[in-house]
Amino acid sequence: MKNKIFRTILLVIISYLMICLAMYIIQNSLLYRPSKIHNLQNFPLAKNWRRVNTLTQDGLIITSWYLPAKKGFKTILYLHGNAGDIVNRKTFSMQLHQQGYGIFLL
């Protein structure tokens, strides 16, 4: 009985160490690395987009993009998240705009 418990504990410890080793080996691929800054000149309707710069209290300038809604439609605040940047959301944002919605990409 003691031998079986010892083997189970040993198996758990070895499994844990193997998982830790695997995470250590692939840790570099788990990190997010932001891409270089793009501009929206390649957007199909780039001339209609308005650039909105916001100055934060710590002096950082956050660039957002705004495309007005058609009459009677709302504007969607689209927060693109951590991975990628605004340019990667081009297709989705254009689909929303074609339906009439305004888009504010932040």
mmCIF file with all atom_site columns, C-alpha atoms in Angstrom:
data_model
loop_
_atom_site.group_PDB
_atom_site.id
_atom_site.type_symbol
_atom_site.label_atom_id
_atom_site.label_alt_id
_atom_site.label_comp_id
_atom_site.label_asym_id
_atom_site.label_entity_id
_atom_site.label_seq_id
_atom_site.pdbx_PDB_ins_code
_atom_site.Cartn_x
_atom_site.Cartn_y
_atom_site.Cartn_z
_atom_site.occupancy
_atom_site.B_iso_or_equiv
_atom_site.pdbx_formal_charge
_atom_site.auth_seq_id
_atom_site.auth_comp_id
_atom_site.auth_asym_id
_atom_site.auth_atom_id
_atom_site.pdbx_PDB_model_num
ATOM 1   C CA . MET A 1 1   ? 0.000   0.000  0.000   1.00 0.00 ? 1   MET A CA 1
ATOM 2   C CA . LYS A 1 2   ? 2.802   2.434  0.939   1.00 0.00 ? 2   LYS A CA 1
ATOM 3   C CA . ASN A 1 3   ? 4.606   1.534  -2.271  1.00 0.00 ? 3   ASN A CA 1
ATOM 4   C CA . LYS A 1 4   ? 1.510   2.371  -4.365  1.00 0.00 ? 4   LYS A CA 1
ATOM 5   C CA . ILE A 1 5   ? 1.060   5.763  -2.631  1.00 0.00 ? 5   ILE A CA 1
ATOM 6   C CA . PHE A 1 6   ? 4.760   6.517  -3.094  1.00 0.00 ? 6   PHE A CA 1
ATOM 7   C CA . ARG A 1 7   ? 4.551   5.688  -6.831  1.00 0.00 ? 7   ARG A CA 1
ATOM 8   C CA . THR A 1 8   ? 1.456   7.882  -7.236  1.00 0.00 ? 8   THR A CA 1
ATOM 9   C CA . ILE A 1 9   ? 3.141   10.821 -5.493  1.00 0.00 ? 9   ILE A CA 1
ATOM 10  C CA . LEU A 1 10  ? 6.285   10.273 -7.556  1.00 0.00 ? 10  LEU A CA 1
ATOM 11  C CA . LEU A 1 11  ? 4.216   10.185 -10.757 1.00 0.00 ? 11  LEU A CA 1
ATOM 12  C CA . VAL A 1 12  ? 2.483   13.453 -9.827  1.00 0.00 ? 12  VAL A CA 1
ATOM 13  C CA . ILE A 1 13  ? 5.821   15.137 -9.066  1.00 0.00 ? 13  ILE A CA 1
ATOM 14  C CA . ILE A 1 14  ? 7.417   13.904 -12.292 1.00 0.00 ? 14  ILE A CA 1
ATOM 15  C CA . SER A 1 15  ? 4.355   14.990 -14.299 1.00 0.00 ? 15  SER A CA 1
ATOM 16  C CA . TYR A 1 16  ? 4.475   18.433 -12.701 1.00 0.00 ? 16  TYR A CA 1
ATOM 17  C CA . LEU A 1 17  ? 8.187   18.784 -13.446 1.00 0.00 ? 17  LEU A CA 1
ATOM 18  C CA . MET A 1 18  ? 7.632   17.712 -17.059 1.00 0.00 ? 18  MET A CA 1
ATOM 19  C CA . ILE A 1 19  ? 4.908   20.335 -17.474 1.00 0.00 ? 19  ILE A CA 1
ATOM 20  C CA . CYS A 1 20  ? 7.194   22.972 -15.951 1.00 0.00 ? 20  CYS A CA 1
ATOM 21  C CA . LEU A 1 21  ? 10.002  21.963 -18.305 1.00 0.00 ? 21  LEU A CA 1
ATOM 22  C CA . ALA A 1 22  ? 7.698   22.097 -21.334 1.00 0.00 ? 22  ALA A CA 1
ATOM 23  C CA . MET A 1 23  ? 6.440   25.560 -20.314 1.00 0.00 ? 23  MET A CA 1
ATOM 24  C CA . TYR A 1 24  ? 10.022  26.743 -19.845 1.00 0.00 ? 24  TYR A CA 1
ATOM 25  C CA . ILE A 1 25  ? 10.981  25.481 -23.302 1.00 0.00 ? 25  ILE A CA 1
ATOM 26  C CA . ILE A 1 26  ? 8.027   27.121 -25.108 1.00 0.00 ? 26  ILE A CA 1
ATOM 27  C CA . GLN A 1 27  ? 7.764   30.264 -22.950 1.00 0.00 ? 27  GLN A CA 1
ATOM 28  C CA . ASN A 1 28  ? 9.147   32.500 -25.691 1.00 0.00 ? 28  ASN A CA 1
ATOM 29  C CA . SER A 1 29  ? 6.308   31.589 -28.040 1.00 0.00 ? 29  SER A CA 1
ATOM 30  C CA . LEU A 1 30  ? 3.720   32.398 -25.351 1.00 0.00 ? 30  LEU A CA 1
ATOM 31  C CA . LEU A 1 31  ? 4.746   36.045 -25.103 1.00 0.00 ? 31  LEU A CA 1
ATOM 32  C CA . TYR A 1 32  ? 2.832   38.737 -26.971 1.00 0.00 ? 32  TYR A CA 1
ATOM 33  C CA . ARG A 1 33  ? 4.966   40.909 -29.181 1.00 0.00 ? 33  ARG A CA 1
ATOM 34  C CA . PRO A 1 34  ? 3.096   43.870 -30.672 1.00 0.00 ? 34  PRO A CA 1
ATOM 35  C CA . SER A 1 35  ? 3.544   44.540 -34.363 1.00 0.00 ? 35  SER A CA 1
ATOM 36  C CA . LYS A 1 36  ? 4.921   47.738 -35.808 1.00 0.00 ? 36  LYS A CA 1
ATOM 37  C CA . ILE A 1 37  ? 2.529   50.646 -36.152 1.00 0.00 ? 37  ILE A CA 1
ATOM 38  C CA . HIS A 1 38  ? 0.366   50.614 -39.272 1.00 0.00 ? 38  HIS A CA 1
ATOM 39  C CA . ASN A 1 39  ? -1.724  53.332 -40.789 1.00 0.00 ? 39  ASN A CA 1
ATOM 40  C CA . LEU A 1 40  ? -5.158  53.016 -42.316 1.00 0.00 ? 40  LEU A CA 1
ATOM 41  C CA . GLN A 1 41  ? -4.209  54.209 -45.782 1.00 0.00 ? 41  GLN A CA 1
ATOM 42  C CA . ASN A 1 42  ? -4.673  50.625 -46.999 1.00 0.00 ? 42  ASN A CA 1
ATOM 43  C CA . PHE A 1 43  ? -8.273  50.498 -45.780 1.00 0.00 ? 43  PHE A CA 1
ATOM 44  C CA . PRO A 1 44  ? -10.754 50.442 -48.675 1.00 0.00 ? 44  PRO A CA 1
ATOM 45  C CA . LEU A 1 45  ? -12.541 53.505 -47.249 1.00 0.00 ? 45  LEU A CA 1
ATOM 46  C CA . ALA A 1 46  ? -9.497  55.152 -45.671 1.00 0.00 ? 46  ALA A CA 1
ATOM 47  C CA . LYS A 1 47  ? -10.552 58.617 -46.834 1.00 0.00 ? 47  LYS A CA 1
ATOM 48  C CA . ASN A 1 48  ? -13.716 58.373 -44.700 1.00 0.00 ? 48  ASN A CA 1
ATOM 49  C CA . TRP A 1 49  ? -11.918 57.348 -41.512 1.00 0.00 ? 49  TRP A CA 1
ATOM 50  C CA . ARG A 1 50  ? -11.115 60.038 -38.991 1.00 0.00 ? 50  ARG A CA 1
ATOM 51  C CA . ARG A 1 51  ? -8.023  59.786 -36.867 1.00 0.00 ? 51  ARG A CA 1
ATOM 52  C CA . VAL A 1 52  ? -8.661  60.526 -33.173 1.00 0.00 ? 52  VAL A CA 1
ATOM 53  C CA . ASN A 1 53  ? -5.656  61.130 -30.904 1.00 0.00 ? 53  ASN A CA 1
ATOM 54  C CA . THR A 1 54  ? -6.137  61.035 -27.137 1.00 0.00 ? 54  THR A CA 1
ATOM 55  C CA . LEU A 1 55  ? -3.445  62.312 -24.788 1.00 0.00 ? 55  LEU A CA 1
ATOM 56  C CA . THR A 1 56  ? -3.320  60.382 -21.503 1.00 0.00 ? 56  THR A CA 1
ATOM 57  C CA . GLN A 1 57  ? -2.302  61.866 -18.148 1.00 0.00 ? 57  GLN A CA 1
ATOM 58  C CA . ASP A 1 58  ? 1.110   60.208 -18.396 1.00 0.00 ? 58  ASP A CA 1
ATOM 59  C CA . GLY A 1 59  ? 1.809   61.735 -21.823 1.00 0.00 ? 59  GLY A CA 1
ATOM 60  C CA . LEU A 1 60  ? 1.009   58.717 -23.997 1.00 0.00 ? 60  LEU A CA 1
ATOM 61  C CA . ILE A 1 61  ? -0.845  59.386 -27.244 1.00 0.00 ? 61  ILE A CA 1
ATOM 62  C CA . ILE A 1 62  ? -3.474  56.775 -28.070 1.00 0.00 ? 62  ILE A CA 1
ATOM 63  C CA . THR A 1 63  ? -4.519  56.762 -31.720 1.00 0.00 ? 63  THR A CA 1
ATOM 64  C CA . SER A 1 64  ? -8.036  55.608 -32.520 1.00 0.00 ? 64  SER A CA 1
ATOM 65  C CA . TRP A 1 65  ? -10.021 55.566 -35.736 1.00 0.00 ? 65  TRP A CA 1
ATOM 66  C CA . TYR A 1 66  ? -13.615 56.649 -36.256 1.00 0.00 ? 66  TYR A CA 1
ATOM 67  C CA . LEU A 1 67  ? -15.951 55.987 -39.168 1.00 0.00 ? 67  LEU A CA 1
ATOM 68  C CA . PRO A 1 68  ? -19.322 57.744 -38.798 1.00 0.00 ? 68  PRO A CA 1
ATOM 69  C CA . ALA A 1 69  ? -22.578 55.781 -38.837 1.00 0.00 ? 69  ALA A CA 1
ATOM 70  C CA . LYS A 1 70  ? -25.245 56.141 -41.468 1.00 0.00 ? 70  LYS A CA 1
ATOM 71  C CA . LYS A 1 71  ? -28.279 58.161 -40.411 1.00 0.00 ? 71  LYS A CA 1
ATOM 72  C CA . GLY A 1 72  ? -30.370 56.276 -37.835 1.00 0.00 ? 72  GLY A CA 1
ATOM 73  C CA . PHE A 1 73  ? -27.621 53.811 -36.857 1.00 0.00 ? 73  PHE A CA 1
ATOM 74  C CA . LYS A 1 74  ? -25.514 53.646 -33.698 1.00 0.00 ? 74  LYS A CA 1
ATOM 75  C CA . THR A 1 75  ? -21.728 53.717 -33.402 1.00 0.00 ? 75  THR A CA 1
ATOM 76  C CA . ILE A 1 76  ? -19.937 50.649 -32.059 1.00 0.00 ? 76  ILE A CA 1
ATOM 77  C CA . LEU A 1 77  ? -16.957 51.090 -29.755 1.00 0.00 ? 77  LEU A CA 1
ATOM 78  C CA . TYR A 1 78  ? -14.631 48.271 -30.836 1.00 0.00 ? 78  TYR A CA 1
ATOM 79  C CA . LEU A 1 79  ? -11.792 47.400 -28.457 1.00 0.00 ? 79  LEU A CA 1
ATOM 80  C CA . HIS A 1 80  ? -9.512  45.156 -30.463 1.00 0.00 ? 80  HIS A CA 1
ATOM 81  C CA . GLY A 1 81  ? -7.830  43.502 -27.491 1.00 0.00 ? 81  GLY A CA 1
ATOM 82  C CA . ASN A 1 82  ? -4.255  42.556 -26.769 1.00 0.00 ? 82  ASN A CA 1
ATOM 83  C CA . ALA A 1 83  ? -3.149  40.568 -29.781 1.00 0.00 ? 83  ALA A CA 1
ATOM 84  C CA . GLY A 1 84  ? -2.697  42.288 -33.112 1.00 0.00 ? 84  GLY A CA 1
ATOM 85  C CA . ASP A 1 85  ? -3.713  45.842 -33.867 1.00 0.00 ? 85  ASP A CA 1
ATOM 86  C CA . ILE A 1 86  ? -6.496  47.851 -35.441 1.00 0.00 ? 86  ILE A CA 1
ATOM 87  C CA . VAL A 1 87  ? -5.477  46.986 -39.005 1.00 0.00 ? 87  VAL A CA 1
ATOM 88  C CA . ASN A 1 88  ? -6.138  43.296 -38.271 1.00 0.00 ? 88  ASN A CA 1
ATOM 89  C CA . ARG A 1 89  ? -9.790  44.197 -37.607 1.00 0.00 ? 89  ARG A CA 1
ATOM 90  C CA . LYS A 1 90  ? -10.316 45.745 -41.046 1.00 0.00 ? 90  LYS A CA 1
ATOM 91  C CA . THR A 1 91  ? -12.614 43.073 -42.482 1.00 0.00 ? 91  THR A CA 1
ATOM 92  C CA . PHE A 1 92  ? -14.865 42.891 -39.442 1.00 0.00 ? 92  PHE A CA 1
ATOM 93  C CA . SER A 1 93  ? -15.138 46.644 -39.034 1.00 0.00 ? 93  SER A CA 1
ATOM 94  C CA . MET A 1 94  ? -15.924 47.130 -42.728 1.00 0.00 ? 94  MET A CA 1
ATOM 95  C CA . GLN A 1 95  ? -18.685 44.504 -42.524 1.00 0.00 ? 95  GLN A CA 1
ATOM 96  C CA . LEU A 1 96  ? -20.258 46.399 -39.630 1.00 0.00 ? 96  LEU A CA 1
ATOM 97  C CA . HIS A 1 97  ? -19.988 49.694 -41.486 1.00 0.00 ? 97  HIS A CA 1
ATOM 98  C CA . GLN A 1 98  ? -21.597 48.223 -44.620 1.00 0.00 ? 98  GLN A CA 1
ATOM 99  C CA . GLN A 1 99  ? -24.587 47.385 -42.428 1.00 0.00 ? 99  GLN A CA 1
ATOM 100 C CA . GLY A 1 100 ? -24.798 51.071 -41.464 1.00 0.00 ? 100 GLY A CA 1
ATOM 101 C CA . TYR A 1 101 ? -23.053 51.130 -38.105 1.00 0.00 ? 101 TYR A CA 1
ATOM 102 C CA . GLY A 1 102 ? -20.431 53.640 -37.142 1.00 0.00 ? 102 GLY A CA 1
ATOM 103 C CA . ILE A 1 103 ? -17.130 52.236 -35.909 1.00 0.00 ? 103 ILE A CA 1
ATOM 104 C CA . PHE A 1 104 ? -14.823 53.645 -33.263 1.00 0.00 ? 104 PHE A CA 1
ATOM 105 C CA . LEU A 1 105 ? -11.687 51.467 -33.204 1.00 0.00 ? 105 LEU A CA 1
ATOM 106 C CA . LEU A 1 106 ? -9.658  51.875 -30.042 1.00 0.00 ? 106 LEU A CA 1
#
